[in-house]
PDB file of C-alpha atoms in Angstrom:
ATOM      1  CA  MET A   1     114.281 158.893 255.963  1.00 54.00           C
ATOM      2  CA  GLU A   2     114.204 158.272 259.664  1.00 65.00           C
ATOM      3  CA  GLU A   3     117.383 156.747 261.030  1.00 68.00           C
ATOM      4  CA  LYS A   4     117.142 153.281 262.585  1.00 83.00           C
ATOM      5  CA  PHE A   5     117.870 153.000 266.265  1.00 88.00           C
ATOM      6  CA  LYS A   6     121.411 151.728 266.888  1.00 88.00           C
ATOM      7  CA  LEU A   7     123.101 150.898 270.175  1.00 92.00           C
ATOM      8  CA  ASP A   8     126.456 152.510 270.837  1.00 91.00           C
ATOM      9  CA  ILE A   9     128.305 149.317 271.814  1.00 93.00           C
ATOM     10  CA  LYS A  10     131.731 148.090 270.739  1.00 91.00           C
ATOM     11  CA  LYS A  11     131.555 144.538 272.064  1.00 93.00           C
ATOM     12  CA  ARG A  12     129.113 142.426 270.084  1.00 93.00           C
ATOM     13  CA  PRO A  13     129.551 138.697 270.813  1.00 95.00           C
ATOM     14  CA  ARG A  14     127.142 137.848 268.005  1.00 94.00           C
ATOM     15  CA  ARG A  15     129.857 138.705 265.476  1.00 93.00           C
ATOM     16  CA  LEU A  16     131.286 135.269 266.229  1.00 95.00           C
ATOM     17  CA  ARG A  17     127.948 133.582 265.522  1.00 95.00           C
ATOM     18  CA  LYS A  18     127.443 135.044 262.057  1.00 96.00           C
ATOM     19  CA  SER A  19     127.939 131.796 260.131  1.00 95.00           C
ATOM     20  CA  GLN A  20     128.433 128.108 260.721  1.00 94.00           C
ATOM     21  CA  ARG A  21     132.072 128.330 259.660  1.00 94.00           C
ATOM     22  CA  ILE A  22     132.748 131.057 262.221  1.00 95.00           C
ATOM     23  CA  LEU A  23     130.950 128.991 264.861  1.00 92.00           C
ATOM     24  CA  ASP A  24     133.170 126.035 263.957  1.00 93.00           C
ATOM     25  CA  LEU A  25     136.313 128.152 264.230  1.00 92.00           C
ATOM     26  CA  CYS A  26     135.328 129.307 267.707  1.00 94.00           C
ATOM     27  CA  ARG A  27     134.182 125.928 269.042  1.00 92.00           C
ATOM     28  CA  GLU A  28     135.526 125.432 272.570  1.00 92.00           C
ATOM     29  CA  SER A  29     134.920 121.687 272.789  1.00 94.00           C
ATOM     30  CA  GLU A  30     134.188 119.025 270.216  1.00 94.00           C
ATOM     31  CA  VAL A  31     132.948 115.462 270.384  1.00 96.00           C
ATOM     32  CA  ARG A  32     134.870 113.274 267.974  1.00 96.00           C
ATOM     33  CA  PRO A  33     134.316 109.587 267.150  1.00 97.00           C
ATOM     34  CA  SER A  34     137.816 108.883 268.450  1.00 96.00           C
ATOM     35  CA  ASN A  35     136.707 110.135 271.909  1.00 96.00           C
ATOM     36  CA  LEU A  36     133.786 107.696 272.092  1.00 98.00           C
ATOM     37  CA  ILE A  37     133.489 104.200 273.541  1.00 98.00           C
ATOM     38  CA  LEU A  38     130.589 101.947 272.549  1.00 98.00           C
ATOM     39  CA  PRO A  39     129.171  99.772 275.344  1.00 98.00           C
ATOM     40  CA  VAL A  40     128.018  96.467 273.832  1.00 98.00           C
ATOM     41  CA  PHE A  41     125.936  93.661 275.295  1.00 98.00           C
ATOM     42  CA  ILE A  42     126.843  90.067 274.510  1.00 97.00           C
ATOM     43  CA  LYS A  43     124.995  86.779 274.870  1.00 97.00           C
ATOM     44  CA  GLU A  44     125.576  83.127 274.153  1.00 95.00           C
ATOM     45  CA  GLY A  45     124.642  81.721 270.750  1.00 90.00           C
ATOM     46  CA  LYS A  46     126.096  81.172 267.315  1.00 81.00           C
ATOM     47  CA  LYS A  47     124.392  83.839 265.222  1.00 76.00           C
ATOM     48  CA  GLY A  48     122.201  86.883 265.372  1.00 83.00           C
ATOM     49  CA  SER A  49     121.225  89.525 267.883  1.00 92.00           C
ATOM     50  CA  GLU A  50     118.117  90.521 269.821  1.00 94.00           C
ATOM     51  CA  GLU A  51     116.866  94.011 270.583  1.00 95.00           C
ATOM     52  CA  ILE A  52     116.563  95.109 274.207  1.00 96.00           C
ATOM     53  CA  PRO A  53     112.996  96.417 274.722  1.00 95.00           C
ATOM     54  CA  SER A  54     114.001  99.034 277.314  1.00 96.00           C
ATOM     55  CA  MET A  55     116.799 100.328 275.048  1.00 97.00           C
ATOM     56  CA  PRO A  56     115.328 100.926 271.564  1.00 96.00           C
ATOM     57  CA  GLY A  57     117.904 100.370 268.833  1.00 96.00           C
ATOM     58  CA  ILE A  58     120.330  98.530 271.132  1.00 97.00           C
ATOM     59  CA  SER A  59     120.781  94.761 270.949  1.00 97.00           C
ATOM     60  CA  ARG A  60     122.399  91.861 272.722  1.00 97.00           C
ATOM     61  CA  HIS A  61     124.949  90.336 270.371  1.00 97.00           C
ATOM     62  CA  THR A  62     126.343  86.890 269.940  1.00 97.00           C
ATOM     63  CA  ILE A  63     130.086  86.897 269.427  1.00 97.00           C
ATOM     64  CA  ASP A  64     129.528  86.637 265.647  1.00 96.00           C
ATOM     65  CA  SER A  65     127.266  89.675 265.530  1.00 96.00           C
ATOM     66  CA  LEU A  66     129.589  91.506 267.938  1.00 97.00           C
ATOM     67  CA  LEU A  67     132.310  91.248 265.308  1.00 97.00           C
ATOM     68  CA  ARG A  68     129.976  92.838 262.769  1.00 96.00           C
ATOM     69  CA  GLU A  69     129.294  95.614 265.271  1.00 97.00           C
ATOM     70  CA  CYS A  70     133.043  96.151 265.547  1.00 98.00           C
ATOM     71  CA  GLU A  71     133.200  96.642 261.764  1.00 98.00           C
ATOM     72  CA  LYS A  72     130.536  99.351 262.092  1.00 98.00           C
ATOM     73  CA  CYS A  73     132.552 100.997 264.850  1.00 98.00           C
ATOM     74  CA  LEU A  74     135.690 101.187 262.769  1.00 98.00           C
ATOM     75  CA  SER A  75     133.764 102.497 259.764  1.00 98.00           C
ATOM     76  CA  ALA A  76     132.340 105.269 261.972  1.00 98.00           C
ATOM     77  CA  GLY A  77     135.758 106.132 263.409  1.00 97.00           C
ATOM     78  CA  VAL A  78     134.940 104.689 266.841  1.00 98.00           C
ATOM     79  CA  GLY A  79     137.925 102.702 268.053  1.00 97.00           C
ATOM     80  CA  ALA A  80     136.872 101.390 271.474  1.00 98.00           C
ATOM     81  CA  ILE A  81     134.220  99.058 272.879  1.00 98.00           C
ATOM     82  CA  ALA A  82     133.196  98.004 276.383  1.00 98.00           C
ATOM     83  CA  PRO A  83     131.530  94.562 276.352  1.00 98.00           C
ATOM     84  CA  PHE A  84     129.036  93.526 279.045  1.00 98.00           C
ATOM     85  CA  PRO A  85     127.896  89.888 279.260  1.00 97.00           C
ATOM     86  CA  ASN A  86     124.373  88.571 279.711  1.00 96.00           C
ATOM     87  CA  VAL A  87     125.315  85.437 281.620  1.00 96.00           C
ATOM     88  CA  ASN A  88     123.158  82.319 281.460  1.00 95.00           C
ATOM     89  CA  PRO A  89     121.357  81.994 284.832  1.00 95.00           C
ATOM     90  CA  LYS A  90     122.677  78.441 285.241  1.00 96.00           C
ATOM     91  CA  TYR A  91     126.192  79.906 285.569  1.00 96.00           C
ATOM     92  CA  LYS A  92     125.226  82.437 288.232  1.00 96.00           C
ATOM     93  CA  SER A  93     125.945  81.774 291.889  1.00 95.00           C
ATOM     94  CA  LYS A  94     126.324  83.486 295.242  1.00 95.00           C
ATOM     95  CA  ASP A  95     130.114  83.377 294.931  1.00 95.00           C
ATOM     96  CA  ALA A  96     130.210  84.477 291.244  1.00 96.00           C
ATOM     97  CA  SER A  97     132.540  81.586 290.383  1.00 97.00           C
ATOM     98  CA  GLU A  98     131.908  81.984 286.642  1.00 97.00           C
ATOM     99  CA  SER A  99     133.677  85.356 286.764  1.00 97.00           C
ATOM    100  CA  LEU A 100     136.972  83.449 287.172  1.00 97.00           C
ATOM    101  CA  ASN A 101     136.379  81.148 284.204  1.00 97.00           C
ATOM    102  CA  SER A 102     139.030  81.890 281.587  1.00 97.00           C
ATOM    103  CA  LYS A 103     136.549  80.723 278.936  1.00 97.00           C
ATOM    104  CA  SER A 104     133.599  82.759 280.173  1.00 98.00           C
ATOM    105  CA  LEU A 105     131.404  84.526 277.633  1.00 98.00           C
ATOM    106  CA  ALA A 106     133.145  87.837 278.350  1.00 98.00           C
ATOM    107  CA  ASN A 107     136.648  86.429 277.930  1.00 98.00           C
ATOM    108  CA  ARG A 108     135.763  84.568 274.733  1.00 98.00           C
ATOM    109  CA  ALA A 109     134.312  87.776 273.322  1.00 98.00           C
ATOM    110  CA  ILE A 110     137.474  89.722 274.179  1.00 98.00           C
ATOM    111  CA  GLU A 111     139.646  87.062 272.535  1.00 98.00           C
ATOM    112  CA  ALA A 112     137.504  87.078 269.389  1.00 98.00           C
ATOM    113  CA  VAL A 113     137.530  90.855 269.021  1.00 98.00           C
ATOM    114  CA  LYS A 114     141.299  91.134 269.528  1.00 98.00           C
ATOM    115  CA  LYS A 115     141.904  88.280 267.085  1.00 98.00           C
ATOM    116  CA  HIS A 116     139.842  89.836 264.290  1.00 98.00           C
ATOM    117  CA  PHE A 117     140.287  93.525 265.125  1.00 98.00           C
ATOM    118  CA  PRO A 118     143.522  93.943 267.093  1.00 97.00           C
ATOM    119  CA  GLU A 119     143.338  97.709 266.577  1.00 97.00           C
ATOM    120  CA  ILE A 120     140.099  98.040 268.567  1.00 98.00           C
ATOM    121  CA  VAL A 121     140.563  99.041 272.194  1.00 97.00           C
ATOM    122  CA  VAL A 122     138.677  96.606 274.434  1.00 98.00           C
ATOM    123  CA  ILE A 123     137.646  97.752 277.908  1.00 98.00           C
ATOM    124  CA  ALA A 124     136.707  94.774 280.085  1.00 98.00           C
ATOM    125  CA  ASP A 125     134.052  95.255 282.759  1.00 98.00           C
ATOM    126  CA  ILE A 126     135.309  94.033 286.111  1.00 98.00           C
ATOM    127  CA  ALA A 127     132.316  93.515 288.383  1.00 96.00           C
ATOM    128  CA  LEU A 128     130.421  90.575 289.786  1.00 97.00           C
ATOM    129  CA  ASP A 129     126.817  91.633 289.126  1.00 95.00           C
ATOM    130  CA  PRO A 130     126.529  89.673 285.836  1.00 95.00           C
ATOM    131  CA  TYR A 131     127.671  86.553 287.695  1.00 96.00           C
ATOM    132  CA  THR A 132     125.909  86.725 291.072  1.00 95.00           C
ATOM    133  CA  SER A 133     122.511  85.121 291.561  1.00 93.00           C
ATOM    134  CA  HIS A 134     121.409  88.145 293.623  1.00 92.00           C
ATOM    135  CA  GLY A 135     122.602  90.815 291.160  1.00 90.00           C
ATOM    136  CA  HIS A 136     124.922  92.651 293.527  1.00 94.00           C
ATOM    137  CA  ASP A 137     128.463  93.688 292.610  1.00 94.00           C
ATOM    138  CA  GLY A 138     130.083  91.612 295.340  1.00 95.00           C
ATOM    139  CA  ILE A 139     129.892  88.702 297.734  1.00 95.00           C
ATOM    140  CA  LEU A 140     127.134  88.970 300.351  1.00 94.00           C
ATOM    141  CA  ASN A 141     127.616  88.143 304.012  1.00 93.00           C
ATOM    142  CA  ASP A 142     125.664  85.285 305.622  1.00 91.00           C
ATOM    143  CA  ARG A 143     122.761  87.595 306.537  1.00 91.00           C
ATOM    144  CA  GLY A 144     122.558  88.864 302.963  1.00 87.00           C
ATOM    145  CA  ASP A 145     122.568  92.514 303.993  1.00 89.00           C
ATOM    146  CA  TRP A 146     126.163  93.629 303.372  1.00 93.00           C
ATOM    147  CA  ILE A 147     128.797  93.188 300.664  1.00 93.00           C
ATOM    148  CA  LEU A 148     132.067  91.701 301.899  1.00 97.00           C
ATOM    149  CA  ASN A 149     134.672  94.128 300.615  1.00 98.00           C
ATOM    150  CA  ASP A 150     137.977  92.274 300.814  1.00 98.00           C
ATOM    151  CA  GLU A 151     136.612  88.925 299.645  1.00 97.00           C
ATOM    152  CA  THR A 152     135.070  90.696 296.653  1.00 98.00           C
ATOM    153  CA  VAL A 153     138.319  92.509 295.820  1.00 98.00           C
ATOM    154  CA  GLU A 154     140.192  89.208 295.752  1.00 98.00           C
ATOM    155  CA  ILE A 155     137.816  87.903 293.070  1.00 98.00           C
ATOM    156  CA  LEU A 156     138.000  91.177 291.114  1.00 98.00           C
ATOM    157  CA  ALA A 157     141.791  90.929 290.984  1.00 98.00           C
ATOM    158  CA  GLY A 158     141.557  87.393 289.620  1.00 98.00           C
ATOM    159  CA  MET A 159     138.901  88.457 287.138  1.00 98.00           C
ATOM    160  CA  SER A 160     141.182  91.266 285.928  1.00 98.00           C
ATOM    161  CA  LEU A 161     143.968  88.772 285.266  1.00 98.00           C
ATOM    162  CA  MET A 162     141.597  86.632 283.171  1.00 98.00           C
ATOM    163  CA  ALA A 163     140.529  89.656 281.114  1.00 98.00           C
ATOM    164  CA  ALA A 164     144.128  90.791 280.611  1.00 98.00           C
ATOM    165  CA  HIS A 165     145.113  87.298 279.493  1.00 98.00           C
ATOM    166  CA  ALA A 166     142.212  87.330 277.010  1.00 98.00           C
ATOM    167  CA  GLY A 167     143.659  90.511 275.507  1.00 98.00           C
ATOM    168  CA  ALA A 168     141.795  93.391 277.145  1.00 98.00           C
ATOM    169  CA  ASP A 169     143.545  96.749 276.797  1.00 97.00           C
ATOM    170  CA  PHE A 170     141.809  98.120 279.885  1.00 98.00           C
ATOM    171  CA  VAL A 171     140.224  96.496 282.882  1.00 98.00           C
ATOM    172  CA  ALA A 172     137.424  98.645 284.253  1.00 98.00           C
ATOM    173  CA  PRO A 173     136.390  97.882 287.841  1.00 98.00           C
ATOM    174  CA  SER A 174     132.818  99.145 288.251  1.00 96.00           C
ATOM    175  CA  ASP A 175     132.105  97.714 291.700  1.00 96.00           C
ATOM    176  CA  MET A 176     133.073 100.596 294.043  1.00 97.00           C
ATOM    177  CA  MET A 177     134.806  98.337 296.576  1.00 97.00           C
ATOM    178  CA  ASP A 178     137.504  99.928 298.741  1.00 97.00           C
ATOM    179  CA  GLY A 179     141.087  99.245 297.707  1.00 98.00           C
ATOM    180  CA  ARG A 180     140.312  97.370 294.517  1.00 98.00           C
ATOM    181  CA  ILE A 181     142.425  99.557 292.215  1.00 98.00           C
ATOM    182  CA  GLY A 182     145.596  98.951 294.226  1.00 98.00           C
ATOM    183  CA  ALA A 183     144.909  95.218 294.475  1.00 98.00           C
ATOM    184  CA  ILE A 184     144.218  94.909 290.740  1.00 98.00           C
ATOM    185  CA  ARG A 185     147.312  96.938 289.809  1.00 98.00           C
ATOM    186  CA  GLU A 186     149.474  94.769 292.027  1.00 98.00           C
ATOM    187  CA  ALA A 187     148.022  91.544 290.605  1.00 98.00           C
ATOM    188  CA  LEU A 188     148.457  92.695 287.004  1.00 98.00           C
ATOM    189  CA  ASP A 189     152.045  93.796 287.569  1.00 98.00           C
ATOM    190  CA  GLU A 190     153.029  90.631 289.420  1.00 98.00           C
ATOM    191  CA  CYS A 191     151.745  88.495 286.533  1.00 98.00           C
ATOM    192  CA  GLY A 192     153.478  90.499 283.803  1.00 98.00           C
ATOM    193  CA  PHE A 193     150.513  92.590 282.608  1.00 98.00           C
ATOM    194  CA  THR A 194     152.235  95.884 283.268  1.00 97.00           C
ATOM    195  CA  ASP A 195     150.847  97.359 280.043  1.00 97.00           C
ATOM    196  CA  THR A 196     147.211  96.570 280.868  1.00 98.00           C
ATOM    197  CA  ALA A 197     145.601  99.852 281.912  1.00 97.00           C
ATOM    198  CA  ILE A 198     142.936 100.440 284.556  1.00 98.00           C
ATOM    199  CA  MET A 199     139.885 102.571 283.816  1.00 98.00           C
ATOM    200  CA  ALA A 200     138.414 103.057 287.269  1.00 98.00           C
ATOM    201  CA  TYR A 201     134.729 103.696 287.849  1.00 98.00           C
ATOM    202  CA  SER A 202     135.833 106.145 290.515  1.00 98.00           C
ATOM    203  CA  ALA A 203     132.629 108.125 291.077  1.00 98.00           C
ATOM    204  CA  LYS A 204     129.830 105.665 290.399  1.00 98.00           C
ATOM    205  CA  TYR A 205     126.609 106.907 291.895  1.00 98.00           C
ATOM    206  CA  SER A 206     123.706 104.896 293.280  1.00 97.00           C
ATOM    207  CA  SER A 207     121.439 106.065 290.487  1.00 97.00           C
ATOM    208  CA  CYS A 208     117.970 105.167 289.250  1.00 95.00           C
ATOM    209  CA  MET A 209     119.376 105.407 285.725  1.00 96.00           C
ATOM    210  CA  TYR A 210     120.768 101.866 285.492  1.00 95.00           C
ATOM    211  CA  SER A 211     117.498  99.942 285.143  1.00 94.00           C
ATOM    212  CA  PRO A 212     117.639  99.375 281.353  1.00 95.00           C
ATOM    213  CA  PHE A 213     121.251  98.192 281.693  1.00 94.00           C
ATOM    214  CA  ARG A 214     120.205  95.641 284.304  1.00 93.00           C
ATOM    215  CA  ASP A 215     117.565  94.396 281.896  1.00 92.00           C
ATOM    216  CA  ALA A 216     120.235  94.102 279.216  1.00 94.00           C
ATOM    217  CA  ILE A 217     122.649  91.999 281.272  1.00 93.00           C
ATOM    218  CA  GLY A 218     119.955  90.091 283.160  1.00 89.00           C
ATOM    219  CA  SER A 219     120.881  91.272 286.664  1.00 85.00           C
ATOM    220  CA  ALA A 220     117.576  93.023 287.394  1.00 74.00           C
ATOM    221  CA  PRO A 221     115.408  91.727 290.244  1.00 68.00           C
ATOM    222  CA  LYS A 222     112.525  89.578 289.079  1.00 62.00           C
ATOM    223  CA  GLY A 223     109.027  91.038 289.012  1.00 54.00           C
ATOM    224  CA  GLY A 224     107.703  94.580 288.814  1.00 52.00           C
ATOM    225  CA  LYS A 225     108.038  97.203 286.120  1.00 52.00           C
ATOM    226  CA  VAL A 226     110.939  99.159 287.631  1.00 51.00           C
ATOM    227  CA  LYS A 227     114.043  97.025 288.110  1.00 54.00           C
ATOM    228  CA  TYR A 228     115.562  98.485 291.269  1.00 58.00           C
ATOM    229  CA  LEU A 229     118.377  96.964 293.285  1.00 77.00           C
ATOM    230  CA  ASP A 230     119.569  98.817 296.370  1.00 89.00           C
ATOM    231  CA  LYS A 231     123.332  99.353 296.044  1.00 94.00           C
ATOM    232  CA  ARG A 232     123.654 102.295 298.416  1.00 94.00           C
ATOM    233  CA  GLY A 233     126.025 100.272 300.599  1.00 95.00           C
ATOM    234  CA  TYR A 234     128.810 100.691 298.054  1.00 96.00           C
ATOM    235  CA  GLN A 235     127.814 103.145 295.331  1.00 97.00           C
ATOM    236  CA  LEU A 236     127.917 106.889 296.003  1.00 98.00           C
ATOM    237  CA  SER A 237     124.994 108.916 297.310  1.00 98.00           C
ATOM    238  CA  PRO A 238     123.614 111.297 294.642  1.00 98.00           C
ATOM    239  CA  THR A 239     123.736 114.075 297.254  1.00 98.00           C
ATOM    240  CA  ASN A 240     127.526 113.973 297.687  1.00 98.00           C
ATOM    241  CA  SER A 241     130.303 115.632 295.719  1.00 98.00           C
ATOM    242  CA  ARG A 242     133.186 115.790 298.222  1.00 98.00           C
ATOM    243  CA  GLU A 243     132.933 112.046 298.713  1.00 98.00           C
ATOM    244  CA  ALA A 244     133.337 111.586 294.961  1.00 98.00           C
ATOM    245  CA  MET A 245     136.537 113.637 295.032  1.00 98.00           C
ATOM    246  CA  LYS A 246     137.850 111.433 297.842  1.00 98.00           C
ATOM    247  CA  GLU A 247     137.178 108.313 295.768  1.00 98.00           C
ATOM    248  CA  ILE A 248     138.827 109.887 292.725  1.00 98.00           C
ATOM    249  CA  ALA A 249     141.924 110.813 294.731  1.00 98.00           C
ATOM    250  CA  LEU A 250     142.196 107.299 296.183  1.00 98.00           C
ATOM    251  CA  ASP A 251     141.906 105.637 292.774  1.00 98.00           C
ATOM    252  CA  GLU A 252     144.563 107.912 291.321  1.00 98.00           C
ATOM    253  CA  GLU A 253     146.856 107.207 294.268  1.00 98.00           C
ATOM    254  CA  GLU A 254     146.334 103.442 293.923  1.00 98.00           C
ATOM    255  CA  GLY A 255     147.347 103.410 290.266  1.00 97.00           C
ATOM    256  CA  ALA A 256     144.333 104.079 288.038  1.00 97.00           C
ATOM    257  CA  ASP A 257     145.154 105.252 284.516  1.00 97.00           C
ATOM    258  CA  VAL A 258     141.724 106.741 283.695  1.00 97.00           C
ATOM    259  CA  LEU A 259     139.062 108.005 286.120  1.00 98.00           C
ATOM    260  CA  MET A 260     135.367 107.668 285.368  1.00 98.00           C
ATOM    261  CA  VAL A 261     132.188 109.431 286.484  1.00 98.00           C
ATOM    262  CA  LYS A 262     128.904 107.527 286.108  1.00 98.00           C
ATOM    263  CA  PRO A 263     126.213 108.569 285.205  1.00 98.00           C
ATOM    264  CA  ALA A 264     127.303 111.513 283.089  1.00 98.00           C
ATOM    265  CA  GLY A 265     124.384 113.833 282.311  1.00 98.00           C
ATOM    266  CA  TRP A 266     123.081 114.347 285.839  1.00 98.00           C
ATOM    267  CA  TYR A 267     126.607 114.581 287.263  1.00 98.00           C
ATOM    268  CA  LEU A 268     128.298 117.138 285.037  1.00 98.00           C
ATOM    269  CA  ASP A 269     129.449 119.040 288.110  1.00 98.00           C
ATOM    270  CA  ILE A 270     131.368 115.936 289.200  1.00 98.00           C
ATOM    271  CA  VAL A 271     132.909 115.565 285.737  1.00 98.00           C
ATOM    272  CA  SER A 272     133.997 119.197 285.830  1.00 98.00           C
ATOM    273  CA  GLU A 273     135.445 118.987 289.329  1.00 98.00           C
ATOM    274  CA  ALA A 274     137.281 115.735 288.539  1.00 98.00           C
ATOM    275  CA  LYS A 275     138.843 117.417 285.516  1.00 98.00           C
ATOM    276  CA  LYS A 276     140.088 120.293 287.679  1.00 98.00           C
ATOM    277  CA  ARG A 277     141.529 118.053 290.381  1.00 97.00           C
ATOM    278  CA  SER A 278     143.316 115.378 288.353  1.00 97.00           C
ATOM    279  CA  ASN A 279     145.765 115.277 285.472  1.00 96.00           C
ATOM    280  CA  LEU A 280     144.534 111.816 284.485  1.00 96.00           C
ATOM    281  CA  PRO A 281     142.096 111.414 281.577  1.00 96.00           C
ATOM    282  CA  ILE A 282     138.462 111.652 282.665  1.00 98.00           C
ATOM    283  CA  ALA A 283     135.846 109.283 281.277  1.00 97.00           C
ATOM    284  CA  ALA A 284     132.092 109.776 281.654  1.00 98.00           C
ATOM    285  CA  TYR A 285     129.418 107.141 281.044  1.00 98.00           C
ATOM    286  CA  GLN A 286     126.164 108.279 279.435  1.00 98.00           C
ATOM    287  CA  VAL A 287     124.214 105.415 280.939  1.00 98.00           C
ATOM    288  CA  SER A 288     121.284 103.337 279.745  1.00 98.00           C
ATOM    289  CA  GLY A 289     118.664 105.468 281.482  1.00 98.00           C
ATOM    290  CA  GLU A 290     119.981 108.623 279.850  1.00 98.00           C
ATOM    291  CA  TYR A 291     119.861 106.924 276.454  1.00 98.00           C
ATOM    292  CA  SER A 292     116.391 105.452 276.978  1.00 98.00           C
ATOM    293  CA  MET A 293     114.912 108.752 278.203  1.00 98.00           C
ATOM    294  CA  ILE A 294     116.072 110.494 275.047  1.00 98.00           C
ATOM    295  CA  MET A 295     114.773 107.679 272.847  1.00 98.00           C
ATOM    296  CA  ALA A 296     111.392 107.696 274.630  1.00 98.00           C
ATOM    297  CA  ALA A 297     111.036 111.443 274.116  1.00 98.00           C
ATOM    298  CA  VAL A 298     111.996 111.050 270.458  1.00 98.00           C
ATOM    299  CA  LYS A 299     109.421 108.289 270.002  1.00 97.00           C
ATOM    300  CA  ASN A 300     106.734 110.611 271.396  1.00 98.00           C
ATOM    301  CA  GLY A 301     107.791 113.432 269.087  1.00 98.00           C
ATOM    302  CA  TRP A 302     109.000 115.629 271.950  1.00 98.00           C
ATOM    303  CA  LEU A 303     112.659 115.775 270.917  1.00 98.00           C
ATOM    304  CA  ASP A 304     114.643 115.719 267.702  1.00 98.00           C
ATOM    305  CA  LEU A 305     116.978 112.711 267.870  1.00 98.00           C
ATOM    306  CA  GLU A 306     119.967 114.225 266.083  1.00 97.00           C
ATOM    307  CA  ARG A 307     119.920 117.414 268.122  1.00 98.00           C
ATOM    308  CA  ALA A 308     119.222 115.652 271.422  1.00 98.00           C
ATOM    309  CA  LYS A 309     122.027 113.147 271.131  1.00 97.00           C
ATOM    310  CA  ARG A 310     124.466 115.805 269.907  1.00 97.00           C
ATOM    311  CA  GLU A 311     123.610 118.280 272.663  1.00 98.00           C
ATOM    312  CA  SER A 312     123.734 115.605 275.356  1.00 98.00           C
ATOM    313  CA  LEU A 313     127.233 114.550 274.264  1.00 98.00           C
ATOM    314  CA  ASP A 314     128.408 118.137 273.797  1.00 98.00           C
ATOM    315  CA  SER A 315     127.430 118.927 277.378  1.00 98.00           C
ATOM    316  CA  ILE A 316     129.450 115.992 278.718  1.00 98.00           C
ATOM    317  CA  LYS A 317     132.476 116.981 276.656  1.00 98.00           C
ATOM    318  CA  ARG A 318     132.101 120.631 277.680  1.00 98.00           C
ATOM    319  CA  ALA A 319     132.088 119.625 281.342  1.00 98.00           C
ATOM    320  CA  GLY A 320     135.548 118.124 280.894  1.00 98.00           C
ATOM    321  CA  ALA A 321     135.233 114.496 279.810  1.00 98.00           C
ATOM    322  CA  ASP A 322     138.128 113.329 277.641  1.00 97.00           C
ATOM    323  CA  MET A 323     136.226 110.205 276.583  1.00 97.00           C
ATOM    324  CA  ILE A 324     132.555 109.237 276.705  1.00 98.00           C
ATOM    325  CA  LEU A 325     130.925 105.838 276.911  1.00 98.00           C
ATOM    326  CA  THR A 326     127.682 106.204 274.985  1.00 98.00           C
ATOM    327  CA  TYR A 327     125.170 104.023 273.148  1.00 98.00           C
ATOM    328  CA  PHE A 328     125.050 106.786 270.521  1.00 98.00           C
ATOM    329  CA  ALA A 329     128.710 106.192 269.583  1.00 98.00           C
ATOM    330  CA  ILE A 330     128.187 104.730 266.114  1.00 96.00           C
TER     331      ILE A 330
END
C-alpha cells in the first residue's frame, strides 16, 4: 500500500484546535456577562415600553419597565446599566436647564434602580445633548457655531452632583469638553461624593455610527433619513490616533477612574493602544450603529446573529477592553 504523504514538521498549531474543550483551555480572552454594561433608553410614562425602529429589539423604557429590564440583567449575570433619557421636548432649552433638575427623568430612574436593585452598578450619562434644543453636547455661543467649553463644564459638574446624589455609582461625561474630568472630580470631592467614580469618554470620535442613538434619545435633527449632527468641533477626528492618546492621558491625569473608547468596532487600534498606555480599566462602547448594522445584515439573511454578536464582542475584548457597553449584553 502506498504511503500517504506526510510533512516532516514538529510544530503543529492545529493540535490545540482539536476539540472545543482544548480551544476553551487555550482561550486568550473571554467575554463574560460580568464584563458587560447594558445601555438602556428611558422615557416618561407609567407603564410599558416602545421599540426603537432604527434599533430592532431595543426599546425605550418607562421607569417601571426599566426595573423589569434590570431583573433580566441580573438573571443573565449582567450587573451594570447605563441609562440614557429621552427628554420631553418641552423641557429642552438652549441652556439645558433641565439637566440640573434633581428630579429629572434620568435622576428619578437612577433613584428607582438603586432603591429596588442596589447591587446593580448604575453609570449616569453626563452630557447636555438630551437636554439642549439644538442637540449639541454643550452651550452654543451667540452665533450658534461654537460650543462654549467652560460654561458647559460648569453645568456638567453640577449635573454630576445631581446624579451622584441620586445614587449613581459612576458619572460618565460623554461631551469631550476640555478640563471636565478635573472639574467634575473636584466638585464631587468637595460635596462628599469621594466614592463616586468617573468613567470618562476619553476618546469619543466624531462618528457616523451614532444616528440610531440620536433617534432613541430624541436629539437627532428634524427631517431627512440620515440624522447627522456635526460635532467635529469637540469630538475626535476619525483620522487621528495620537490625539486620542493625548485625551486619554489628560483624563487619567485629571482623575478619571475608567477610560473609554467610542465607538468600539471601528476603533480597535485605539482600544489596544489605550490598554498599552494606561493602567486604568479600559471601557469600549459598541455603539448603536454597530448594533443596527449587524441586525440589518441578520434580517437580510447575510449574517448569523449568534456568531456575529459573539465575534464582534470577542474582537473588542481581544483588543484590550476590560468592559464593554453593548446592546447585546443580555
